[in-house]
Coordinates of C-alpha atoms in Angstrom, one line a residue:
Chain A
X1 CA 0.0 0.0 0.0
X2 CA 2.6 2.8 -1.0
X3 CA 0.0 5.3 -0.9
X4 CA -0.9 5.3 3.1
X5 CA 2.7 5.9 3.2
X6 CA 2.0 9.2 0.9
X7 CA -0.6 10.9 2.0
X8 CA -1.2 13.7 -0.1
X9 CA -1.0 11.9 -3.2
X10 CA -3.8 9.7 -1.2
X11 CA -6.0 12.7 -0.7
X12 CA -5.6 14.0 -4.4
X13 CA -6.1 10.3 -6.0
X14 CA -9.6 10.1 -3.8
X15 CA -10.3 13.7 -4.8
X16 CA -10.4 12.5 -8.2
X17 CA -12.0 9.5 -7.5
X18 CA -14.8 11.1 -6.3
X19 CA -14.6 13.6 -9.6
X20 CA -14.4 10.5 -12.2
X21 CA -17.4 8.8 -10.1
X22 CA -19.1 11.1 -12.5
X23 CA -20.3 8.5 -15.6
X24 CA -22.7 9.5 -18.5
X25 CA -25.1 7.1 -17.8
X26 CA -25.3 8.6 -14.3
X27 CA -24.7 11.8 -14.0
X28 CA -26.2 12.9 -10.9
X29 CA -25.4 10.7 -7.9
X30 CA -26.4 10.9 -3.8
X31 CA -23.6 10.9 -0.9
X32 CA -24.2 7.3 -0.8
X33 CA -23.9 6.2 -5.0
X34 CA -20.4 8.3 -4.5
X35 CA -19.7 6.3 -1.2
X36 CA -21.1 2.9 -3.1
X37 CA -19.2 4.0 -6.4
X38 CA -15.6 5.5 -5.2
X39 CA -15.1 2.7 -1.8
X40 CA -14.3 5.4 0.3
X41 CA -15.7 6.1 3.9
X42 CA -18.6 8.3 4.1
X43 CA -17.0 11.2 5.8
X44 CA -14.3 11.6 3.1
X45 CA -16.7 11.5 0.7
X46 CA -18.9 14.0 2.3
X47 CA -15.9 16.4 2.9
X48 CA -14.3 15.8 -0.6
X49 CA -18.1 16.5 -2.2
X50 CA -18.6 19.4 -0.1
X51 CA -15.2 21.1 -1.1
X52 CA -15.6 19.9 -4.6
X53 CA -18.9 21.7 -4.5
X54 CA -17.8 25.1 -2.8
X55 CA -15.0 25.4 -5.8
X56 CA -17.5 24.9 -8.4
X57 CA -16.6 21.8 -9.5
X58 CA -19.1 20.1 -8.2
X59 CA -23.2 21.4 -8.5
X60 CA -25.8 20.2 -5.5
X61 CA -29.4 19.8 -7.0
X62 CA -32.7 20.3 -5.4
X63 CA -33.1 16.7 -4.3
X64 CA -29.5 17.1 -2.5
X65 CA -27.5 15.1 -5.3
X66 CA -24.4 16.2 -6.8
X67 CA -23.6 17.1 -10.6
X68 CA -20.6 18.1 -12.4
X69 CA -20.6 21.8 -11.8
X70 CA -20.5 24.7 -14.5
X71 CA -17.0 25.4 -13.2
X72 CA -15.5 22.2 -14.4
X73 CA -17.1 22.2 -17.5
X74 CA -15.4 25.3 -18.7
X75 CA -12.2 23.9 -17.6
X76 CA -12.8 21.4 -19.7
X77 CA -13.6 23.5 -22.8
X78 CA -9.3 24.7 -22.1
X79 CA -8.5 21.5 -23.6
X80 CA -6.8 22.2 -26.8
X81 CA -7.1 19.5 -28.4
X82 CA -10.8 19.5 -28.7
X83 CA -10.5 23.0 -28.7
X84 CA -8.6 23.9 -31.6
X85 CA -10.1 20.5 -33.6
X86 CA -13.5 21.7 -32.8
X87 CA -13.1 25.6 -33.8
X88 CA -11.2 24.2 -37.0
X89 CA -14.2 21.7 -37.8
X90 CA -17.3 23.3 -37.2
X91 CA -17.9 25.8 -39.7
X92 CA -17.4 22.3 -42.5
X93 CA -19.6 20.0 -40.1
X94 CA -22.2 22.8 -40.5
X95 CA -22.6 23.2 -43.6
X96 CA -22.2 19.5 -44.2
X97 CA -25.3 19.3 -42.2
X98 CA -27.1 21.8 -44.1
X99 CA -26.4 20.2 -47.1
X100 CA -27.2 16.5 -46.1
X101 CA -29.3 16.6 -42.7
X102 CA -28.3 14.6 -41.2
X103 CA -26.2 13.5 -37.5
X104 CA -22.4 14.7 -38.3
X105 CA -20.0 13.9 -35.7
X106 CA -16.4 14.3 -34.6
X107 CA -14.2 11.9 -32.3
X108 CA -10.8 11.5 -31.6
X109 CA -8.9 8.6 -29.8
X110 CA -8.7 8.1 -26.2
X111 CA -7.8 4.9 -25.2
X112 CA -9.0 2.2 -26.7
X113 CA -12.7 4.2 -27.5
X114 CA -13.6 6.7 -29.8
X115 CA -14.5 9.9 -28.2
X116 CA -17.5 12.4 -29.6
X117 CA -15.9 15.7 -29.2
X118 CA -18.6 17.3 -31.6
X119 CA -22.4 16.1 -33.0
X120 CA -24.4 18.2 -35.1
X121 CA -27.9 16.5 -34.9
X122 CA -31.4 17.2 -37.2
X123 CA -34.4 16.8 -35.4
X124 CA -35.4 14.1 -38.0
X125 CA -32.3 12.1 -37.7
X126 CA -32.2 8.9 -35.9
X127 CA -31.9 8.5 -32.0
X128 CA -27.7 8.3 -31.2
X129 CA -26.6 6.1 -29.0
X130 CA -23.6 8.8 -28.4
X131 CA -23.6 11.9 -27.5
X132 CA -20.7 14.7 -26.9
X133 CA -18.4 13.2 -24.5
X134 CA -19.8 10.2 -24.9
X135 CA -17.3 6.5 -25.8
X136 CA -18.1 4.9 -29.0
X137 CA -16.4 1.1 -29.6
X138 CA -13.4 1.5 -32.0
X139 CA -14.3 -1.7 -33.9
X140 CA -17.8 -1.3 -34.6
X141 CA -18.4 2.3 -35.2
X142 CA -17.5 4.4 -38.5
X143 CA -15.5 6.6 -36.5
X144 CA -13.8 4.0 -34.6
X145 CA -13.0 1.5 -37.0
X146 CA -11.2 5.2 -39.0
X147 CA -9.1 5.8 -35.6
X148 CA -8.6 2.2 -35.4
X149 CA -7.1 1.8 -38.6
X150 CA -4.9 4.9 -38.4
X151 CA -3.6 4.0 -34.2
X152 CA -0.7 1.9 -35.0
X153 CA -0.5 -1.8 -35.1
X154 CA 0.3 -2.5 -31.7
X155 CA -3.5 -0.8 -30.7
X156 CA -4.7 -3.0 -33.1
X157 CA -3.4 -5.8 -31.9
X158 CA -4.9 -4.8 -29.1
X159 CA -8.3 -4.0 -29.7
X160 CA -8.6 -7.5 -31.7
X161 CA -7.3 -9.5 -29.1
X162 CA -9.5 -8.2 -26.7
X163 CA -13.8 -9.0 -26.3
X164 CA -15.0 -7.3 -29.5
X165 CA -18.7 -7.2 -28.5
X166 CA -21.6 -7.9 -30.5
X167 CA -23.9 -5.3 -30.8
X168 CA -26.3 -6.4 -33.5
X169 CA -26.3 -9.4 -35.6
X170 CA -24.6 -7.2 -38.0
X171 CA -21.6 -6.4 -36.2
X172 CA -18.2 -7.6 -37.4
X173 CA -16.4 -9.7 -34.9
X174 CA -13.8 -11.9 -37.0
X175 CA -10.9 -10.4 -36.5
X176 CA -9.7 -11.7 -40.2
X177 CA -12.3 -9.7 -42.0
X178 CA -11.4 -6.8 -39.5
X179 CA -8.0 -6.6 -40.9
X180 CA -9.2 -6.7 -43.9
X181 CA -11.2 -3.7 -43.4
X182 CA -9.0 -1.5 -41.5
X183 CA -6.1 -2.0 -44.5
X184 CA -9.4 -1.0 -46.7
X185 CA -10.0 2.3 -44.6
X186 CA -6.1 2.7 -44.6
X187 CA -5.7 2.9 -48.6
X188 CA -9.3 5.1 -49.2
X189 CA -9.5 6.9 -45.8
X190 CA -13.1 5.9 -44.9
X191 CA -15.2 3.7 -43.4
X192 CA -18.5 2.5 -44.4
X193 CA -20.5 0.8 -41.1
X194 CA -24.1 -0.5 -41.8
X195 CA -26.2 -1.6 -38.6
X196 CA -23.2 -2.8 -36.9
X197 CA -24.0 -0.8 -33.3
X198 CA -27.4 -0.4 -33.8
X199 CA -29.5 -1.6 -36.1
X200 CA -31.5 1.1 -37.6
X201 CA -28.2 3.4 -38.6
X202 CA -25.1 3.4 -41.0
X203 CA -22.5 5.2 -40.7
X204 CA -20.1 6.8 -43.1
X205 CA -16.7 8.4 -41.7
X206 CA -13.4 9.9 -43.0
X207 CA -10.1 10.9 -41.5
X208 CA -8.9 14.0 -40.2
X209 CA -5.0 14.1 -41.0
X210 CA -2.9 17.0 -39.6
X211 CA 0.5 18.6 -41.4
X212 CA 2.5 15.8 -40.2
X213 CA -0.2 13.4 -41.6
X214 CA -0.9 11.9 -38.8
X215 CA -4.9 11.3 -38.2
X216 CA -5.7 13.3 -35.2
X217 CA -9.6 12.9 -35.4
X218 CA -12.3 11.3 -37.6
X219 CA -15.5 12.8 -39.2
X220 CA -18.8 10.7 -39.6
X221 CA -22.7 11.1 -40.9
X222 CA -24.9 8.7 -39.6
X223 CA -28.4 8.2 -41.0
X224 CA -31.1 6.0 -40.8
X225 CA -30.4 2.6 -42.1
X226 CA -30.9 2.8 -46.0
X227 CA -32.1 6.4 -46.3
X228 CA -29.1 8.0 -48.0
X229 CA -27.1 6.4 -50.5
X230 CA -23.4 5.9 -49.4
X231 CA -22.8 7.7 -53.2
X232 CA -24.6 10.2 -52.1
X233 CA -22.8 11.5 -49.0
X234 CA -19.2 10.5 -49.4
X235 CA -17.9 12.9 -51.2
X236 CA -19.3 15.8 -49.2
X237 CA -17.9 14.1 -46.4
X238 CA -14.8 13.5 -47.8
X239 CA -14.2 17.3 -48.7
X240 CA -15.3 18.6 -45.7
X241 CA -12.6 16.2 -44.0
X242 CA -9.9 17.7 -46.2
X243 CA -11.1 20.9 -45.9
X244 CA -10.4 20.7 -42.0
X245 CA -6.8 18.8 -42.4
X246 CA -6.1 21.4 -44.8
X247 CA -6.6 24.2 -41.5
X248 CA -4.6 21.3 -40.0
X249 CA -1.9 21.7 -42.4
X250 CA -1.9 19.0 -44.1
X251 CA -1.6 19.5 -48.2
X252 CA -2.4 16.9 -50.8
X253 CA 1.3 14.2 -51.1
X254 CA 1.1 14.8 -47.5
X255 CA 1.7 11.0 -46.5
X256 CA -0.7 9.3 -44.0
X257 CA 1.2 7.8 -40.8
X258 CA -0.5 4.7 -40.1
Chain B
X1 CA -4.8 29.3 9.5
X2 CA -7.6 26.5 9.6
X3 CA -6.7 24.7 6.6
X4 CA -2.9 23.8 7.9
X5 CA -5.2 22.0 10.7
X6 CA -7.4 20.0 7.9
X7 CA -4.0 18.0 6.1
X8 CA -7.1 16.7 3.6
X9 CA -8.6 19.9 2.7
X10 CA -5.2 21.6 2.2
X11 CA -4.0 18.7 -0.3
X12 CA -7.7 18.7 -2.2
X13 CA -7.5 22.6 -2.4
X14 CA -4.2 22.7 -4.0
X15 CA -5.2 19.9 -6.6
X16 CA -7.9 22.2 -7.4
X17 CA -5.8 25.4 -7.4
X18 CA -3.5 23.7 -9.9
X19 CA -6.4 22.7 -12.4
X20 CA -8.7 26.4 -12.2
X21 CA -5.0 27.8 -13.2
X22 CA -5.8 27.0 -16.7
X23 CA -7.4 29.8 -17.8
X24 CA -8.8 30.7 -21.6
X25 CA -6.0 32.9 -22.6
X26 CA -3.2 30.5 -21.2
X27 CA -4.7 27.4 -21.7
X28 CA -0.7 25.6 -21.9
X29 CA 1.4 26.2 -18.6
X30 CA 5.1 25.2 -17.8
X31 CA 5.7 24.4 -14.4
X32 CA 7.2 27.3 -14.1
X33 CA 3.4 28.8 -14.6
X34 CA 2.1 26.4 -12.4
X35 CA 3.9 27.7 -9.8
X36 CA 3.9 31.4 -10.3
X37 CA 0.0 31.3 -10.9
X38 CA -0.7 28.7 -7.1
X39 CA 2.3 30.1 -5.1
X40 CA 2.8 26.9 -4.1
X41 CA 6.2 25.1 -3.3
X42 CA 7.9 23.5 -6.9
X43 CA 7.8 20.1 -5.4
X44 CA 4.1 20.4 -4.6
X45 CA 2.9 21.2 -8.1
X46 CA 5.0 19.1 -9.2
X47 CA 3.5 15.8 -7.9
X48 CA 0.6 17.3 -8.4
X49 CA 0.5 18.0 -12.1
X50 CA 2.4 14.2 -12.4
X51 CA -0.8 12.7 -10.8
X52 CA -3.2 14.7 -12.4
X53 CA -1.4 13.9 -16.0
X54 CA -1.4 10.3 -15.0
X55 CA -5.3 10.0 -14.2
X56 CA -6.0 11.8 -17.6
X57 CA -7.0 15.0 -15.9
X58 CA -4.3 17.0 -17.2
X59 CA -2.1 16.0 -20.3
X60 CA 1.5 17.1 -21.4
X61 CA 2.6 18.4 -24.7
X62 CA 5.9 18.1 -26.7
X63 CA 7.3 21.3 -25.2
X64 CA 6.9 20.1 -21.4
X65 CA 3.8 22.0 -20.7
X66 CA 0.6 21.0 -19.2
X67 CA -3.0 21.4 -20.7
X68 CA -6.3 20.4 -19.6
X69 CA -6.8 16.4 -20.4
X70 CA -9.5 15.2 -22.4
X71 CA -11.0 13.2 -19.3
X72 CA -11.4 16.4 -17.9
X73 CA -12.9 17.4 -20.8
X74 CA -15.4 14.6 -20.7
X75 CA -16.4 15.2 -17.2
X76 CA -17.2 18.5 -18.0
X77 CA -19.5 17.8 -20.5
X78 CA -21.6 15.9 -17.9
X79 CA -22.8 18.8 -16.2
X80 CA -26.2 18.9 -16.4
X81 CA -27.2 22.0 -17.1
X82 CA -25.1 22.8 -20.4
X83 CA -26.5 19.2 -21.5
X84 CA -29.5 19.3 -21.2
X85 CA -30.3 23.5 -22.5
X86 CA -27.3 22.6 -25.3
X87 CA -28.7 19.3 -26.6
X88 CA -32.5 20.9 -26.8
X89 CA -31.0 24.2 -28.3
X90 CA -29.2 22.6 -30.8
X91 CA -31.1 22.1 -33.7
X92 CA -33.2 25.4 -33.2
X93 CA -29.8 27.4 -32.9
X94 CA -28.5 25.1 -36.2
X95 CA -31.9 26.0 -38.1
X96 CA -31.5 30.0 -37.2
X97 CA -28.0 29.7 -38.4
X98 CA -28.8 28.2 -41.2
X99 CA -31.3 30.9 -41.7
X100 CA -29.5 34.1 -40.6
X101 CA -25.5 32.7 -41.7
X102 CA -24.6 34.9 -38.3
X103 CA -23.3 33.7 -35.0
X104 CA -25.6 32.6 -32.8
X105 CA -24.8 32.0 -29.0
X106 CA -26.3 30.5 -25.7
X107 CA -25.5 31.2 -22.8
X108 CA -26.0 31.3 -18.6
X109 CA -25.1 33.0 -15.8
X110 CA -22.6 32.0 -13.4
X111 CA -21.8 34.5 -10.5
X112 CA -21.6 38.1 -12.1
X113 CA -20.7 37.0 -15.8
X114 CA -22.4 35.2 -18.7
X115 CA -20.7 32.0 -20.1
X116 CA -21.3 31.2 -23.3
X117 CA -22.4 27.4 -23.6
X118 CA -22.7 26.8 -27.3
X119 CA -22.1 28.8 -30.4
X120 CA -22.8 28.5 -33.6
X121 CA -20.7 30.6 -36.4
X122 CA -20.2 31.2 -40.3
X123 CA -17.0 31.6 -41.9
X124 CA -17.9 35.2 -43.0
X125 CA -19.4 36.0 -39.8
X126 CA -17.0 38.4 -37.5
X127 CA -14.7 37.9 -35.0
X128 CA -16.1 37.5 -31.7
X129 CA -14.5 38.0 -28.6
X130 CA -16.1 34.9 -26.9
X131 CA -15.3 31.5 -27.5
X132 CA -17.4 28.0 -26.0
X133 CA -16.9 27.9 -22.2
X134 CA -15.7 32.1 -22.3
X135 CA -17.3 34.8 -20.2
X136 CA -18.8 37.7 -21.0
X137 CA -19.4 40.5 -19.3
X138 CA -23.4 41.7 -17.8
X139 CA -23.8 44.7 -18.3
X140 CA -22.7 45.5 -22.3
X141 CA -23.6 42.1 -24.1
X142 CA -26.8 41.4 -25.3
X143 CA -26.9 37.5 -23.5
X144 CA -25.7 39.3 -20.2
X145 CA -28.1 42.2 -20.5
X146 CA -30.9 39.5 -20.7
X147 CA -29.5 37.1 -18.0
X148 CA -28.7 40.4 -15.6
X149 CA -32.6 41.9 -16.1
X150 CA -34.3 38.5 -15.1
X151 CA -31.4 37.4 -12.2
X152 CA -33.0 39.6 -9.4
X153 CA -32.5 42.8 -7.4
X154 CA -30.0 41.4 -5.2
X155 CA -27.6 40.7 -8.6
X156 CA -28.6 43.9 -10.2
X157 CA -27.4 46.2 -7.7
X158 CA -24.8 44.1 -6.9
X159 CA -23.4 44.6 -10.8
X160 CA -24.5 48.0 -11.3
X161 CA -22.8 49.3 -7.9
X162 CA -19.6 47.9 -8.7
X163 CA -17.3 48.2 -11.6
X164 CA -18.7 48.8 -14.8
X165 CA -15.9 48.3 -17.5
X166 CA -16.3 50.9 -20.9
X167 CA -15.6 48.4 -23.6
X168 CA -16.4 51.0 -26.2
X169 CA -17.3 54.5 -27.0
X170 CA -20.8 53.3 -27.2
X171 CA -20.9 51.0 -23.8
X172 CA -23.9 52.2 -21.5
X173 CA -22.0 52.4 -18.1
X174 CA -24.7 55.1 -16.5
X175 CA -26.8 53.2 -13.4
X176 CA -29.9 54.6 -14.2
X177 CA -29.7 54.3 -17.9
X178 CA -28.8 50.6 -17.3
X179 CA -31.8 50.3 -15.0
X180 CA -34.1 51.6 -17.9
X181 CA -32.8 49.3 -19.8
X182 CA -33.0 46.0 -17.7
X183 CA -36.6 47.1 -16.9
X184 CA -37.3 47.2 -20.8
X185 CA -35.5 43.7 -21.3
X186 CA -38.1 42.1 -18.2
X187 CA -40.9 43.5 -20.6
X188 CA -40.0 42.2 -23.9
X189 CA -37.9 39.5 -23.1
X190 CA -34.8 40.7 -25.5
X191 CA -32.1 43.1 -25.2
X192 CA -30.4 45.1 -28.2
X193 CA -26.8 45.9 -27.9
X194 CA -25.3 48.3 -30.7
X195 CA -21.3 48.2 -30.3
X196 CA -20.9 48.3 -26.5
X197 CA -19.0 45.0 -26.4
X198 CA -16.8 45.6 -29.8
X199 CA -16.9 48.3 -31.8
X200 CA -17.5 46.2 -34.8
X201 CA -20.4 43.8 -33.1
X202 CA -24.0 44.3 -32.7
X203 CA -26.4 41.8 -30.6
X204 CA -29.7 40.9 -29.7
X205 CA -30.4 38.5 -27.5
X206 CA -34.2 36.8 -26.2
X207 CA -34.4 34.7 -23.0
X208 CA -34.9 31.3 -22.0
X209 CA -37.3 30.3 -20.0
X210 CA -38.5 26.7 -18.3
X211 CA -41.4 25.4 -16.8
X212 CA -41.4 27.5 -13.4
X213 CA -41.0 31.0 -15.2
X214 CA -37.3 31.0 -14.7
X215 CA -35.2 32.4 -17.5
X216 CA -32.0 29.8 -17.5
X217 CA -30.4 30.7 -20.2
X218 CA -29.8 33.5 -23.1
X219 CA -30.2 33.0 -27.0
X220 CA -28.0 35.8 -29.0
X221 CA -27.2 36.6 -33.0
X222 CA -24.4 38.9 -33.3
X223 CA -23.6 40.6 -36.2
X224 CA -21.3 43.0 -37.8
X225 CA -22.3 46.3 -36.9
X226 CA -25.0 47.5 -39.6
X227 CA -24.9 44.3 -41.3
X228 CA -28.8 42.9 -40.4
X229 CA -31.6 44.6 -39.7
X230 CA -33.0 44.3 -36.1
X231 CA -36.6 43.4 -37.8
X232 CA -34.9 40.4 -40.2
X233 CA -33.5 39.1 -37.1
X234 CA -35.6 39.7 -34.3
X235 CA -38.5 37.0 -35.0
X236 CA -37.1 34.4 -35.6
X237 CA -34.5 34.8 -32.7
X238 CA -37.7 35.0 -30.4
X239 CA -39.5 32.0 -32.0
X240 CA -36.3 29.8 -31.5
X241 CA -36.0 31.2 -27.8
X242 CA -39.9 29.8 -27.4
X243 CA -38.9 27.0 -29.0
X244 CA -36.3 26.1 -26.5
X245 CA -38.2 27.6 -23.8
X246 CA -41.0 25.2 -24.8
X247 CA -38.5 21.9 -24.7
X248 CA -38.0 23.1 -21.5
X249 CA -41.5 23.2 -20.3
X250 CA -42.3 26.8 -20.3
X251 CA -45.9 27.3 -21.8
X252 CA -47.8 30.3 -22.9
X253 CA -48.6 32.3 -20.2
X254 CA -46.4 31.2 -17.3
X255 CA -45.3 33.9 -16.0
X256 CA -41.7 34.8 -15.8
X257 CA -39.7 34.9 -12.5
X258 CA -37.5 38.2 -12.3

């Protein structure tokens, strides 16, 4: 137990124990979910949560739970990554959705998920299961199986060898034919995903290269299953990807680090 | 000194001193920064930006320097609030851009400021001082003139008796003229701010209202100075700030808290 023998690194790892307790599925949780979630004694908790709270990263409701403060979400927006991606990418996912209607997303790598850093959503567009900030599986989402394909082979290696989960009866789990379509997305820079997380949408996505061609994010539309023909989309989608490597500075010849 | 008595609450606050450092015009700081900006001992911020790198909260770039994480990042975007008013704005704020071509911005009060929560601009559209997760000031833009008239006496005299910052030639900075115009703002629901903010900017703004009355949040479409007609503009900013208001329970005739 080296940390006991630390103990301010033992205060600051609960501190953000109690932070990352936070979870999109549940985002609003009692004295005794953060207790139940985090395994530390109630006092701590209560302390922790009650600093937490007077600094503004934390938010009490009405019913006496806590939230993830406004505080902490504009620390967040400091990140530059997201930052400068997202500044860079929204004017093109805008007008890609005016032209096309359509859910048009954004996600970077973060582990071994793909992250949603941006979603421009219609009202008549199909229910996402993701939303910003939100995890999408690398090998059975358009945006995923792009970062995927782009991360290196040792992530692959990774992500194969590991539980690819089943999401539909559509979703690829071989992970033969998952080569197969990863080197495909690595020589035409897309991915083309149809009911394999859920079953009522496909998705289309592209890769976001910077100047040192390395893919730093990946751009997607998802419709409803079979109401836009892949023809029809991909090359907006495709132009609206270079057109935000290109602020990236990448340049055509650029070559793609895989 | 109560906090050298509380060994928890002194290592909690300095892990939270060392993250609110980041701020939106230094969003990357060296060590160095870290320690200037906290005051606290080199060794201290040290092993505290290591552990706060290592659980994702912070992250390091090439040069040495920290940056908010993209964990962080992702926590923040669990707050309820921005989620729930940014995920029903959304399409109404992507329709009236798609509509207008200008920037269009929500946002809510926290303490004496408005932050801006989501925004919405076009290539052509001019430069704004505000940026996603930014502040902006009550008493001179057209969000903070709406969230300042519907926040309660206590707020307005606190604002209007303290430092009221000229931005521009054209920046109302008079008490009583203010006053008129809060008291306007509480009867129409909009504000209209010509150049008090940037020279080059004009604003109006319509409130947000939920179920109870309260106004949580401020719809804006800022302009170049001259460029749009208040009457082009103005309807459809208040229909999309009903709109909202409406996803958020408000009916026709609740009435509206001040």
């Amino acid at each position: 137990m080296p940390r006991t023998s630390e103990p301010g690194r033992s205060v600051s790892s609960r501190l953000l124990e109690v932070l990352f307790a936070f979870q999109p599925e549940q985002n609003a949780l009692s004295l005794a979910d953060l207790v139940r979630r985090t395994g530390l004694p109630h006092a701590t908790v209560r302390r922790l949560a009650i600093e937490l709270t007077e600094a503004g990263a934390l938010a009490r409701q009405h019913d006496g739970r806590f939230t993830i403060g406004l505080r902490l979400w504009q620390l967040g927006t400091l990140a530059p990554l997201t930052e400068e991606l997202r500044s860079k990418a929204q004017p093109f996912m805008e007008d890609l959705y005016t032209a096309l209607r359509q859910h048009v997303q954004l996600a970077v790598l973060e582990g071994t998920d793909a992250v949603v850093i941006e979603r421009l959503s219609g009202p008549t567009a199909p229910e996402l299961v993701s939303q910003v900030g939100g995890r999408l599986p690398l090998h059975c989402s358009g945006v995923g199986k792009v970062l995927l394909a782009h991360g290196g082979s040792e992530l692959i290696d990774q992500v194969l060898s590991g539980r690819l989960v089943r999401h539909t009866a559509r979703t690829v789990v071989d992970p033969k034919t998952l080569r197969d379509q990863l080197a495909e997305c690595r020589r035409t820079g897309t991915a083309d995903v149809r009911g394999e997380l859920t079953e009522t949408a496909d998705s289309i996505a592209t890769r976001i290269v910077d100047g040192s061609g390395t893919v730093v994010a990946a751009l997607s539309v998802v419709v409803r299953t079979g109401s836009v023909k892949r023809q029809a989309a991909l090359p907006s989608l495709i132009a609206s990807g270079l057109g935000i490597s290109r602020l990236l500075g990448w340049r055509p010849g650029t070559k793609v680090v895989h």
